[in-house]
């Protein structure tokens, strides 16, 4: 039996993540965005709601880095708040939909049989409805508050998570290491949460990251159509309000749009990086 | 002979094609009335082709598949795996080594975590001693120095090393019976011998019993005391290993022995092959009478009509064939005669 002395040292998770240049760039952008969201109200040079903080529709310049809108509000200050609100919606919706999807998909995949059949038919009902129109309907019906928007987006997104988790559980539950744990005396809870779920988590975490981006886009879409929460400055709401003056003052749409783009891009890059880390086969390379 | 494990008339039937609001389309009779027993310290082989139900039998013994009929007794007591306490008491005594070492270790757990799980669940040693106990287990299965293995993940090891880790895990609870489901068939031929040697050594040192599932008769000869031959969910022949090898009493066993590769090319060329034709019939719809009759070289009319009962031909040597008494007239592979002469 040859000794294991020549085995390569296991690369740390961080090193695998850091191998992807895109993942590092994405993480950097995301960290900056998160810091801006957290510190937004402190570092904002103006009160984001203050009308006439500068001239109306002033070009970006020294005082107003990203110009002002048609009411003379400082676009940069508003973007700082907008990032926070949009990220909040994105993270909230992704968290709720992932939680719901993991529970439904996990139970369906682990149980199999009739429970699986029943849960999957319910999931499909949610899946066949065109997402955006149902979101419009839900928000129009229940009112455009942040919580309702998060709930509407989460209700539309969980079937995807449920299907991913179910597929993972279906293939993992018949793996021999799960049987081995059973024979070791593990309880059902241990089987689900210690043996199976960590192995299913890779695609779930990656999907959750992408869902944050998707939720932000969905929220921007809703807000752009005027279905956002009017009391919360989100990036989408800024786009909505700038519709009329888009040609005269490009900066009122370009900067919020660029922020949405950066946020979604960075989330996708981080998602890819996480995929490399959480896929155990990529560790040994 | 006091039986450690006794299986009586075990049945495992799977309904197939059942869906929501749809009744099953048929029943797979994977294990259909199997009886066997293993004595303390005995190594029993279960042999058969793919699909004969031997893996299902192993899983049923471990409670991983629910039997649809029959009784399993361990040390005389009925094995009931309803409550956690009952399961834990049973798994303290009976453990399993799985077929595929690349699939039977959780890829996200280090070797130490894998070995600590049974130690913790069954309170074998206090939590502070998991590392020391895991070290002892790894050294017991020939992985030393153990420190090189404990904090690594399964993907960093070869198949042979992984299977040793799996054996260590099975030994963690200090069981008396280990069910081994083709433990070497996924390994390279050179590693097989090492693992078999390890299993034999552990069996002797620790006084273990094995229920050894295999399709490799070479493995049976080197390791097992008795053999049970399965075909389509039934036992067709059983007996001591030397009796089975010297004088099989069932044409299926005869054919299996003939299909076994020979290490000596001169003898290999000299032997006549009683090759089986056709595939194993579907266990959804097994043949009438003797299940082996459509492929049997000595089948006659009665075989398609009446199911043969097992009859005894010497101590513990039973065969379920109408013409088992005529076994001496069957075409024997030449090497078998050589084995008898040895």
Coordinates of C-alpha atoms in Angstrom, one line a residue:
Chain A
X1 CA 0.0 0.0 0.0
X2 CA 1.7 3.2 -1.1
X3 CA 1.7 5.9 1.5
X4 CA -0.4 8.9 0.9
X5 CA 2.5 11.3 1.2
X6 CA 2.4 12.3 -2.4
X7 CA -1.2 13.5 -2.3
X8 CA -1.6 17.1 -3.3
X9 CA -2.6 19.5 -0.6
X10 CA -6.3 20.4 -0.9
X11 CA -6.6 23.9 -2.3
X12 CA -8.5 26.2 -0.1
X13 CA -11.9 27.4 -1.1
X14 CA -10.7 30.9 -1.5
X15 CA -8.0 29.8 -3.9
X16 CA -10.4 28.0 -6.2
X17 CA -12.7 31.0 -6.2
X18 CA -9.7 33.3 -6.9
X19 CA -8.7 31.3 -9.9
X20 CA -11.5 32.8 -11.9
X21 CA -10.6 36.4 -12.7
X22 CA -14.3 37.1 -13.4
X23 CA -15.3 35.9 -10.0
X24 CA -12.8 38.2 -8.4
X25 CA -14.0 41.2 -10.5
X26 CA -17.6 40.3 -9.7
X27 CA -17.0 40.0 -6.0
X28 CA -15.2 43.3 -6.0
X29 CA -18.0 45.1 -7.8
X30 CA -20.5 43.4 -5.5
X31 CA -18.6 44.4 -2.3
X32 CA -18.5 48.0 -3.6
X33 CA -22.2 48.0 -4.3
X34 CA -23.0 46.5 -0.9
X35 CA -20.8 49.1 0.9
X36 CA -22.6 51.8 -1.1
X37 CA -25.9 50.4 -0.1
X38 CA -25.0 50.2 3.5
X39 CA -23.3 53.6 3.8
X40 CA -25.5 55.2 1.2
X41 CA -27.4 57.6 3.4
X42 CA -24.2 58.7 5.1
X43 CA -22.0 59.4 2.1
X44 CA -24.8 60.8 0.0
X45 CA -23.8 64.4 -0.8
X46 CA -27.5 65.5 -0.9
X47 CA -30.8 64.5 0.5
X48 CA -32.1 62.2 -2.2
X49 CA -35.6 63.5 -1.9
X50 CA -34.7 67.2 -1.8
X51 CA -36.3 69.0 -4.7
X52 CA -34.1 71.7 -6.2
X53 CA -30.8 70.4 -4.7
X54 CA -29.4 71.8 -7.9
X55 CA -30.6 73.2 -11.2
X56 CA -33.1 71.0 -13.0
X57 CA -31.6 68.5 -15.3
X58 CA -28.0 69.7 -14.7
X59 CA -25.3 67.8 -16.5
X60 CA -23.0 65.6 -14.5
X61 CA -20.3 67.7 -13.1
X62 CA -18.3 68.7 -10.0
X63 CA -21.2 69.3 -7.6
X64 CA -23.6 66.7 -9.0
X65 CA -21.5 63.8 -10.1
X66 CA -24.3 62.2 -11.9
X67 CA -26.3 65.3 -12.7
X68 CA -29.8 66.1 -11.5
X69 CA -33.2 65.1 -12.6
X70 CA -36.2 67.2 -13.8
X71 CA -37.0 68.3 -10.2
X72 CA -33.4 69.2 -9.5
X73 CA -32.8 66.1 -7.2
X74 CA -29.2 64.8 -7.0
X75 CA -29.1 61.6 -9.1
X76 CA -26.0 60.2 -7.3
X77 CA -27.7 60.5 -3.9
X78 CA -30.8 58.9 -5.3
X79 CA -28.7 56.0 -6.8
X80 CA -27.1 55.3 -3.5
X81 CA -30.6 54.7 -2.0
X82 CA -31.7 53.0 -5.1
X83 CA -29.0 50.4 -4.9
X84 CA -30.0 49.6 -1.3
X85 CA -33.6 49.2 -2.2
X86 CA -33.0 47.1 -5.3
X87 CA -30.5 44.9 -3.5
X88 CA -32.9 44.5 -0.6
X89 CA -35.7 43.4 -3.0
X90 CA -33.3 41.1 -4.8
X91 CA -31.8 39.4 -1.7
X92 CA -35.2 39.2 0.0
X93 CA -36.9 37.6 -3.0
X94 CA -34.0 35.2 -3.6
X95 CA -33.9 34.2 0.1
X96 CA -37.7 33.6 0.3
X97 CA -37.8 31.7 -3.0
X98 CA -34.8 29.6 -2.3
X99 CA -36.1 28.7 1.2
X100 CA -39.5 27.7 -0.2
X101 CA -37.9 25.9 -3.2
X102 CA -35.4 23.9 -1.0
X103 CA -38.2 22.7 1.3
X104 CA -40.6 21.8 -1.4
X105 CA -38.0 20.3 -3.7
X106 CA -36.2 18.5 -0.8
X107 CA -39.4 16.9 0.5
X108 CA -40.5 15.9 -3.0
X109 CA -37.0 14.5 -4.0
X110 CA -36.4 12.7 -0.7
X111 CA -39.8 11.2 -0.4
X112 CA -40.4 10.3 -4.0
X113 CA -43.6 8.5 -5.0
X114 CA -46.9 10.1 -4.6
X115 CA -45.7 13.0 -2.5
X116 CA -43.2 13.8 -5.2
X117 CA -45.9 13.6 -7.9
X118 CA -48.3 15.8 -6.0
X119 CA -45.7 18.5 -5.1
X120 CA -44.4 18.6 -8.6
X121 CA -47.8 19.1 -10.2
X122 CA -48.3 22.1 -7.9
X123 CA -44.9 23.4 -8.8
X124 CA -45.7 23.1 -12.5
X125 CA -48.9 25.1 -12.0
X126 CA -46.7 28.0 -10.9
X127 CA -44.2 27.4 -13.6
X128 CA -46.6 27.6 -16.6
X129 CA -47.9 31.0 -15.7
X130 CA -45.9 33.8 -17.5
X131 CA -43.9 35.3 -14.7
X132 CA -43.9 39.0 -15.5
X133 CA -47.6 39.2 -16.1
X134 CA -48.5 37.4 -12.8
X135 CA -46.1 39.8 -11.0
X136 CA -47.9 42.7 -12.6
X137 CA -51.2 41.2 -11.5
X138 CA -50.2 40.4 -8.0
X139 CA -48.7 43.9 -7.4
X140 CA -51.6 45.7 -9.0
X141 CA -54.0 43.6 -6.8
X142 CA -52.2 43.7 -3.5
X143 CA -50.7 47.1 -3.7
X144 CA -47.2 48.2 -4.6
X145 CA -45.3 47.9 -1.3
X146 CA -41.7 46.5 -1.0
X147 CA -43.0 43.5 0.9
X148 CA -45.6 42.7 -1.7
X149 CA -43.1 43.0 -4.5
X150 CA -40.7 40.7 -2.7
X151 CA -43.5 38.2 -2.1
X152 CA -44.7 38.4 -5.7
X153 CA -41.2 37.8 -7.1
X154 CA -40.5 35.0 -4.7
X155 CA -43.8 33.2 -5.5
X156 CA -42.8 33.4 -9.2
X157 CA -39.2 32.1 -8.6
X158 CA -39.4 29.2 -6.2
X159 CA -40.5 26.5 -8.7
X160 CA -37.2 26.8 -10.4
X161 CA -35.4 26.2 -7.1
X162 CA -37.8 23.4 -6.2
X163 CA -37.0 21.6 -9.5
X164 CA -33.3 21.9 -9.1
X165 CA -33.4 20.7 -5.5
X166 CA -35.7 17.8 -6.3
X167 CA -33.5 16.7 -9.1
X168 CA -30.5 16.8 -6.9
X169 CA -32.3 15.0 -4.1
X170 CA -33.6 12.3 -6.4
X171 CA -30.2 11.4 -7.6
X172 CA -28.5 11.8 -4.2
X173 CA -30.9 9.9 -2.1
X174 CA -30.1 6.6 -3.9
X175 CA -26.3 7.2 -3.6
X176 CA -24.5 4.7 -1.6
X177 CA -23.1 7.2 0.9
X178 CA -26.7 8.0 1.9
X179 CA -27.4 4.3 2.5
X180 CA -24.1 4.1 4.4
X181 CA -25.2 6.9 6.7
X182 CA -28.5 5.1 7.2
X183 CA -26.6 2.0 8.2
X184 CA -24.5 4.1 10.5
X185 CA -27.7 4.9 12.2
X186 CA -28.3 8.4 10.9
X187 CA -31.8 9.9 11.4
X188 CA -33.9 11.3 8.6
X189 CA -33.0 14.8 9.5
X190 CA -29.3 14.0 9.4
X191 CA -29.7 12.3 6.1
X192 CA -31.5 15.3 4.6
X193 CA -29.4 18.1 6.1
X194 CA -26.0 16.6 6.7
X195 CA -25.7 14.0 4.0
X196 CA -27.8 15.2 1.1
X197 CA -28.3 18.9 1.3
X198 CA -24.6 19.9 1.4
X199 CA -24.1 17.9 -1.8
X200 CA -27.1 19.6 -3.4
X201 CA -26.2 23.1 -2.3
X202 CA -23.8 23.9 -5.1
X203 CA -26.5 24.4 -7.8
X204 CA -28.8 25.9 -5.2
X205 CA -26.4 28.6 -4.1
X206 CA -25.4 29.4 -7.7
X207 CA -29.1 29.6 -8.6
X208 CA -29.8 31.8 -5.6
X209 CA -27.1 34.2 -6.7
X210 CA -28.5 34.4 -10.2
X211 CA -32.0 34.9 -8.7
X212 CA -30.9 38.0 -6.8
X213 CA -30.0 39.5 -10.2
X214 CA -33.2 38.3 -11.8
X215 CA -35.3 39.6 -9.0
X216 CA -33.6 43.0 -9.3
X217 CA -34.4 43.0 -13.0
X218 CA -38.0 42.0 -12.3
X219 CA -38.3 44.7 -9.7
X220 CA -36.9 47.2 -12.2
X221 CA -39.3 46.1 -14.8
X222 CA -42.3 46.4 -12.4
X223 CA -41.1 49.8 -11.2
X224 CA -40.5 51.0 -14.8
X225 CA -44.1 50.3 -15.6
X226 CA -45.1 52.3 -12.5
X227 CA -45.9 49.3 -10.3
X228 CA -43.0 49.8 -7.9
X229 CA -43.3 51.1 -4.4
X230 CA -43.5 54.8 -5.0
X231 CA -42.2 55.6 -1.5
X232 CA -39.0 53.7 -2.0
X233 CA -36.4 55.0 -4.4
X234 CA -35.3 51.9 -6.3
X235 CA -33.2 51.9 -9.5
X236 CA -36.3 50.9 -11.4
X237 CA -38.3 53.7 -10.0
X238 CA -35.7 56.1 -11.1
X239 CA -35.9 54.7 -14.6
X240 CA -39.7 55.1 -14.5
X241 CA -39.5 58.7 -13.4
X242 CA -36.9 59.5 -16.0
X243 CA -38.9 58.1 -18.9
X244 CA -40.2 61.5 -20.0
X245 CA -36.8 63.2 -20.0
X246 CA -34.7 60.4 -21.3
X247 CA -33.7 62.2 -24.5
X248 CA -33.0 65.5 -22.8
X249 CA -31.1 64.2 -19.8
X250 CA -29.4 60.8 -20.6
X251 CA -27.8 60.7 -17.2
X252 CA -31.1 60.2 -15.5
X253 CA -31.5 56.8 -17.1
X254 CA -27.9 55.8 -17.9
X255 CA -26.6 55.8 -14.4
X256 CA -29.4 53.8 -12.7
X257 CA -29.4 51.5 -15.7
X258 CA -25.6 51.0 -15.4
X259 CA -26.0 50.2 -11.7
X260 CA -28.6 47.5 -12.5
X261 CA -26.3 46.1 -15.2
X262 CA -23.3 46.1 -12.8
X263 CA -25.2 44.5 -10.0
X264 CA -26.6 41.7 -12.2
X265 CA -23.3 41.2 -13.9
X266 CA -21.4 41.0 -10.6
X267 CA -23.9 38.5 -9.2
X268 CA -23.6 36.3 -12.2
X269 CA -19.8 36.4 -12.0
X270 CA -19.9 35.6 -8.3
X271 CA -22.4 32.8 -9.1
X272 CA -20.0 31.2 -11.6
X273 CA -17.1 31.5 -9.0
X274 CA -19.2 29.9 -6.3
X275 CA -20.1 27.1 -8.7
X276 CA -16.3 26.3 -9.0
X277 CA -15.9 26.3 -5.2
X278 CA -19.0 24.3 -4.4
X279 CA -18.4 21.6 -7.0
X280 CA -16.2 19.2 -5.2
X281 CA -14.7 17.8 -8.4
X282 CA -13.1 21.2 -9.1
X283 CA -11.3 21.1 -5.8
X284 CA -8.8 18.5 -6.7
X285 CA -7.7 20.1 -9.9
Chain B
X1 CA -25.1 -24.7 14.9
X2 CA -26.5 -21.5 16.3
X3 CA -27.3 -19.1 13.6
X4 CA -26.2 -15.5 13.9
X5 CA -28.4 -14.3 11.1
X6 CA -31.3 -16.3 9.8
X7 CA -33.4 -15.3 6.8
X8 CA -36.6 -17.3 6.2
X9 CA -38.8 -17.1 3.1
X10 CA -37.7 -13.5 2.4
X11 CA -39.7 -11.8 -0.3
X12 CA -39.0 -8.4 -1.8
X13 CA -41.4 -7.4 -4.5
X14 CA -41.4 -4.0 -6.2
X15 CA -44.5 -2.7 -7.8
X16 CA -43.5 -1.0 -11.1
X17 CA -45.1 1.9 -13.0
X18 CA -47.2 3.1 -10.1
X19 CA -47.9 6.8 -10.3
X20 CA -50.4 9.3 -8.9
X21 CA -53.8 7.9 -9.7
X22 CA -52.3 5.0 -11.7
X23 CA -52.1 1.4 -10.4
X24 CA -48.9 -0.5 -10.7
X25 CA -48.3 -2.2 -14.1
X26 CA -46.6 -5.2 -12.6
X27 CA -44.5 -6.6 -9.8
X28 CA -40.8 -7.3 -9.9
X29 CA -40.1 -10.4 -7.8
X30 CA -36.5 -9.4 -7.0
X31 CA -36.2 -11.8 -4.0
X32 CA -38.9 -14.5 -4.0
X33 CA -38.7 -16.8 -1.0
X34 CA -35.0 -16.9 0.0
X35 CA -33.9 -18.7 3.2
X36 CA -30.4 -18.8 4.5
X37 CA -28.5 -18.6 7.7
X38 CA -25.0 -17.5 8.8
X39 CA -23.3 -18.9 11.9
X40 CA -21.1 -16.9 14.2
X41 CA -17.7 -16.4 12.5
X42 CA -18.9 -17.8 9.2
X43 CA -18.4 -16.4 5.8
X44 CA -21.4 -17.0 3.5
X45 CA -21.2 -16.2 -0.2
X46 CA -24.3 -15.3 -2.2
X47 CA -23.5 -15.9 -5.9
X48 CA -25.5 -15.2 -9.0
X49 CA -25.7 -13.2 -12.2
X50 CA -26.7 -9.6 -12.4
X51 CA -30.4 -9.2 -11.7
X52 CA -30.8 -12.4 -9.7
X53 CA -31.7 -10.4 -6.6
X54 CA -28.5 -10.7 -4.5
X55 CA -28.1 -7.0 -4.0
X56 CA -31.7 -6.6 -3.1
X57 CA -31.3 -9.5 -0.6
X58 CA -28.3 -7.6 1.0
X59 CA -30.3 -4.4 1.2
X60 CA -33.3 -6.1 2.7
X61 CA -31.1 -7.7 5.4
X62 CA -29.9 -4.2 6.3
X63 CA -33.4 -2.7 6.2
X64 CA -32.5 -0.4 3.3
X65 CA -35.3 -2.1 1.3
X66 CA -38.5 -3.1 2.9
X67 CA -39.2 -6.8 2.6
X68 CA -42.7 -7.7 1.4
X69 CA -42.7 -11.0 3.2
X70 CA -40.6 -13.4 5.3
X71 CA -38.6 -13.1 8.5
X72 CA -35.2 -11.9 9.3
X73 CA -33.8 -13.0 12.7
X74 CA -30.6 -11.9 14.3
X75 CA -29.3 -13.9 17.3
X76 CA -32.7 -15.5 17.4
X77 CA -34.7 -12.3 17.7
X78 CA -36.9 -10.9 15.0
X79 CA -35.3 -7.9 13.3
X80 CA -37.8 -5.0 13.5
X81 CA -36.5 -1.7 12.3
X82 CA -39.5 0.4 13.2
X83 CA -38.1 2.7 15.9
X84 CA -34.8 4.5 16.1
X85 CA -33.8 2.4 19.1
X86 CA -34.4 -0.8 17.2
X87 CA -32.5 0.3 14.2
X88 CA -29.6 1.5 16.3
X89 CA -29.4 -1.7 18.2
X90 CA -29.3 -3.7 14.9
X91 CA -26.8 -1.5 13.2
X92 CA -24.5 -1.8 16.2
X93 CA -24.2 -5.5 15.2
X94 CA -24.7 -5.6 11.5
X95 CA -22.8 -3.3 9.1
X96 CA -22.4 -3.0 5.4
X97 CA -19.6 -2.5 2.9
X98 CA -20.9 -1.2 -0.4
X99 CA -20.0 -2.0 -3.9
X100 CA -18.8 1.2 -5.2
X101 CA -16.2 3.0 -3.1
X102 CA -16.5 6.1 -5.3
X103 CA -20.1 6.4 -4.4
X104 CA -20.2 5.3 -0.8
X105 CA -18.3 8.1 0.9
X106 CA -19.9 11.5 1.2
X107 CA -17.7 13.7 -1.0
X108 CA -18.2 16.6 1.4
X109 CA -17.0 14.9 4.5
X110 CA -13.5 14.3 5.6
X111 CA -12.4 10.8 6.5
X112 CA -12.5 11.8 10.2
X113 CA -16.1 13.1 9.8
X114 CA -17.1 9.9 8.0
X115 CA -15.6 7.7 10.7
X116 CA -16.9 9.9 13.6
X117 CA -20.5 9.5 12.5
X118 CA -21.1 5.9 13.7
X119 CA -18.9 6.6 16.7
X120 CA -21.1 9.5 17.7
X121 CA -24.5 7.9 16.9
X122 CA -23.7 4.8 18.9
X123 CA -21.6 6.4 21.6
X124 CA -18.7 4.0 20.9
X125 CA -16.1 6.3 22.4
X126 CA -16.4 9.8 24.0
X127 CA -16.3 12.7 21.6
X128 CA -12.8 13.6 22.7
X129 CA -11.5 10.3 21.5
X130 CA -13.0 10.3 17.9
X131 CA -9.7 11.2 16.4
X132 CA -7.8 8.5 18.3
X133 CA -10.4 5.9 17.5
X134 CA -10.5 6.8 13.9
X135 CA -6.7 6.5 13.8
X136 CA -7.0 3.0 15.3
X137 CA -9.6 2.1 12.7
X138 CA -7.6 3.3 9.8
X139 CA -4.5 1.5 11.0
X140 CA -6.6 -1.6 11.4
X141 CA -7.5 -1.5 7.7
X142 CA -3.9 -0.8 6.7
X143 CA -4.0 2.9 6.2
X144 CA -1.1 4.2 8.1
X145 CA 0.0 6.7 9.2
X146 CA -3.6 7.6 9.7
X147 CA -2.8 11.3 10.1
X148 CA -2.3 11.5 6.4
X149 CA -5.9 10.4 5.8
X150 CA -8.0 11.8 8.6
X151 CA -8.5 15.4 7.3
X152 CA -8.7 14.7 3.6
X153 CA -11.7 14.3 1.4
X154 CA -12.6 11.1 -0.5
X155 CA -11.8 12.5 -3.9
X156 CA -8.1 12.6 -2.9
X157 CA -7.9 8.8 -2.6
X158 CA -7.8 5.8 -4.9
X159 CA -10.5 3.2 -5.1
X160 CA -8.6 0.8 -2.9
X161 CA -7.9 3.4 -0.3
X162 CA -11.6 4.4 -0.3
X163 CA -12.7 0.9 0.1
X164 CA -10.4 0.5 3.1
X165 CA -12.0 3.7 4.6
X166 CA -15.5 2.1 4.0
X167 CA -14.4 -1.0 5.7
X168 CA -13.0 1.1 8.6
X169 CA -16.4 2.8 8.8
X170 CA -18.2 -0.5 9.0
X171 CA -15.9 -1.7 11.7
X172 CA -16.4 1.5 13.8
X173 CA -19.3 0.1 15.7
X174 CA -17.5 -3.2 16.3
X175 CA -20.1 -5.3 14.6
X176 CA -20.4 -9.0 14.5
X177 CA -21.8 -9.3 10.9
X178 CA -20.7 -7.4 7.8
X179 CA -22.8 -7.5 4.7
X180 CA -20.4 -6.9 1.8
X181 CA -22.1 -6.2 -1.5
X182 CA -19.6 -6.9 -4.2
X183 CA -16.9 -5.1 -2.3
X184 CA -14.1 -5.7 -4.8
X185 CA -15.9 -5.7 -8.1
X186 CA -15.4 -2.0 -8.7
X187 CA -11.7 -2.2 -8.0
X188 CA -8.7 -2.9 -10.2
X189 CA -7.7 -6.5 -10.3
X190 CA -4.4 -5.9 -8.4
X191 CA -6.2 -4.1 -5.6
X192 CA -8.8 -6.8 -5.3
X193 CA -6.4 -9.3 -3.9
X194 CA -5.3 -6.7 -1.3
X195 CA -8.8 -6.0 -0.2
X196 CA -9.7 -9.6 0.0
X197 CA -6.6 -10.4 2.0
X198 CA -7.6 -7.5 4.3
X199 CA -11.2 -8.8 4.7
X200 CA -9.9 -12.3 5.4
X201 CA -7.5 -11.0 8.0
X202 CA -10.1 -8.9 9.7
X203 CA -12.5 -11.8 9.7
X204 CA -10.0 -14.0 11.5
X205 CA -8.7 -11.3 13.9
X206 CA -12.1 -9.9 14.9
X207 CA -14.1 -13.1 14.6
X208 CA -16.5 -11.5 12.1
X209 CA -19.2 -13.1 10.0
X210 CA -19.6 -12.0 6.4
X211 CA -22.6 -12.1 4.1
X212 CA -20.6 -11.8 1.0
X213 CA -22.4 -10.9 -2.2
X214 CA -20.5 -11.6 -5.3
X215 CA -20.6 -12.9 -8.9
X216 CA -16.9 -13.8 -8.8
X217 CA -16.4 -17.5 -8.0
X218 CA -12.7 -17.0 -7.6
X219 CA -13.4 -14.7 -4.7
X220 CA -15.8 -17.3 -3.2
X221 CA -13.1 -20.0 -3.2
X222 CA -10.5 -17.8 -1.5
X223 CA -12.7 -16.4 1.2
X224 CA -16.0 -18.2 1.9
X225 CA -17.0 -21.1 4.0
X226 CA -20.4 -21.7 2.4
X227 CA -22.1 -20.7 -0.8
X228 CA -25.7 -19.9 -1.7
X229 CA -26.4 -19.7 -5.4
X230 CA -29.3 -17.5 -6.5
X231 CA -31.2 -17.4 -9.7
X232 CA -34.1 -15.1 -10.4
X233 CA -34.8 -14.3 -6.8
X234 CA -34.6 -18.0 -5.6
X235 CA -31.9 -20.1 -4.0
X236 CA -31.1 -22.9 -6.4
X237 CA -28.2 -24.5 -4.6
X238 CA -26.3 -24.1 -1.3
X239 CA -23.5 -25.9 0.4
X240 CA -20.0 -25.8 1.7
X241 CA -17.6 -24.1 -0.7
X242 CA -15.5 -27.2 -1.4
X243 CA -18.6 -29.4 -2.0
X244 CA -20.1 -26.8 -4.5
X245 CA -16.8 -26.5 -6.3
X246 CA -16.1 -30.2 -6.4
X247 CA -19.6 -31.4 -7.3
X248 CA -22.3 -28.9 -8.1
X249 CA -25.8 -30.3 -8.0
X250 CA -27.5 -27.7 -10.0
X251 CA -27.0 -27.1 -13.8
X252 CA -26.9 -23.4 -13.1
X253 CA -24.1 -23.7 -10.6
X254 CA -22.3 -26.0 -13.1
X255 CA -22.6 -23.4 -15.8
X256 CA -21.4 -20.6 -13.5
X257 CA -18.3 -22.7 -12.6
X258 CA -17.7 -23.3 -16.3
X259 CA -17.8 -19.6 -17.0
X260 CA -15.2 -18.9 -14.4
X261 CA -11.9 -17.8 -16.0
X262 CA -8.9 -20.1 -15.6
X263 CA -5.5 -18.8 -14.7
X264 CA -3.8 -21.7 -16.6
X265 CA -4.1 -21.3 -20.4
X266 CA -3.4 -25.0 -21.1
X267 CA -6.2 -26.1 -18.9
X268 CA -8.4 -23.2 -20.1
X269 CA -8.1 -24.5 -23.7
X270 CA -8.7 -28.1 -22.7
X271 CA -11.9 -27.5 -20.9
X272 CA -15.3 -27.7 -22.4
X273 CA -17.5 -24.8 -21.8
X274 CA -21.1 -25.4 -20.6
X275 CA -21.9 -21.9 -21.7
X276 CA -25.3 -20.5 -20.9
X277 CA -27.3 -19.0 -23.7
X278 CA -29.8 -16.2 -23.5
X279 CA -30.4 -13.7 -20.8
X280 CA -31.8 -13.9 -17.4
X281 CA -35.6 -13.8 -17.8
X282 CA -37.6 -10.9 -16.5
X283 CA -38.3 -11.2 -12.8
X284 CA -41.7 -9.5 -13.5
X285 CA -42.8 -12.6 -15.3
X286 CA -40.7 -15.5 -14.3
X287 CA -40.9 -18.8 -16.2
X288 CA -43.2 -21.5 -15.0
X289 CA -42.0 -24.5 -13.1
X290 CA -38.2 -24.4 -12.6
X291 CA -37.2 -20.8 -13.3
X292 CA -34.0 -21.9 -14.9
X293 CA -35.6 -24.4 -17.4
X294 CA -35.6 -22.1 -20.5
X295 CA -31.8 -21.9 -20.3
X296 CA -31.0 -25.2 -18.8
X297 CA -29.0 -27.8 -20.8
X298 CA -30.6 -30.8 -19.0
X299 CA -34.2 -29.5 -18.9
X300 CA -37.0 -32.0 -19.7
X301 CA -40.7 -31.7 -19.8
X302 CA -41.3 -31.7 -16.1
X303 CA -39.1 -28.7 -15.6
X304 CA -41.5 -26.4 -17.3
X305 CA -44.4 -27.7 -15.3
X306 CA -43.3 -28.4 -11.7
X307 CA -41.2 -26.2 -9.5
X308 CA -38.5 -28.4 -8.0
X309 CA -38.2 -28.5 -4.2
X310 CA -34.8 -28.3 -2.6
X311 CA -33.3 -31.7 -1.6
X312 CA -30.3 -32.6 0.5
X313 CA -27.3 -34.2 -1.1
X314 CA -24.8 -34.5 1.8
X315 CA -24.4 -32.3 4.9
X316 CA -25.8 -28.9 4.3
X317 CA -25.7 -29.4 0.5
X318 CA -29.1 -28.7 -1.0
X319 CA -30.1 -28.3 -4.6
X320 CA -33.4 -27.4 -6.2
X321 CA -33.3 -29.4 -9.4
X322 CA -35.4 -32.3 -10.5
X323 CA -32.4 -34.1 -11.9
X324 CA -29.8 -33.2 -9.2
X325 CA -29.3 -36.9 -8.6
X326 CA -27.9 -37.2 -12.1
X327 CA -25.4 -34.4 -11.6
X328 CA -22.5 -36.8 -12.1
X329 CA -23.5 -37.4 -15.7
X330 CA -23.4 -33.7 -16.6
X331 CA -20.8 -32.2 -18.8
X332 CA -18.2 -31.0 -16.4
X333 CA -15.6 -28.4 -17.2
X334 CA -12.2 -30.2 -17.2
X335 CA -10.7 -27.9 -14.6
X336 CA -13.2 -28.9 -12.1
X337 CA -12.0 -32.4 -12.2
X338 CA -8.5 -31.0 -11.6
X339 CA -9.8 -29.1 -8.6
X340 CA -11.3 -32.3 -7.2
X341 CA -8.0 -34.0 -7.6
X342 CA -6.0 -31.3 -5.9

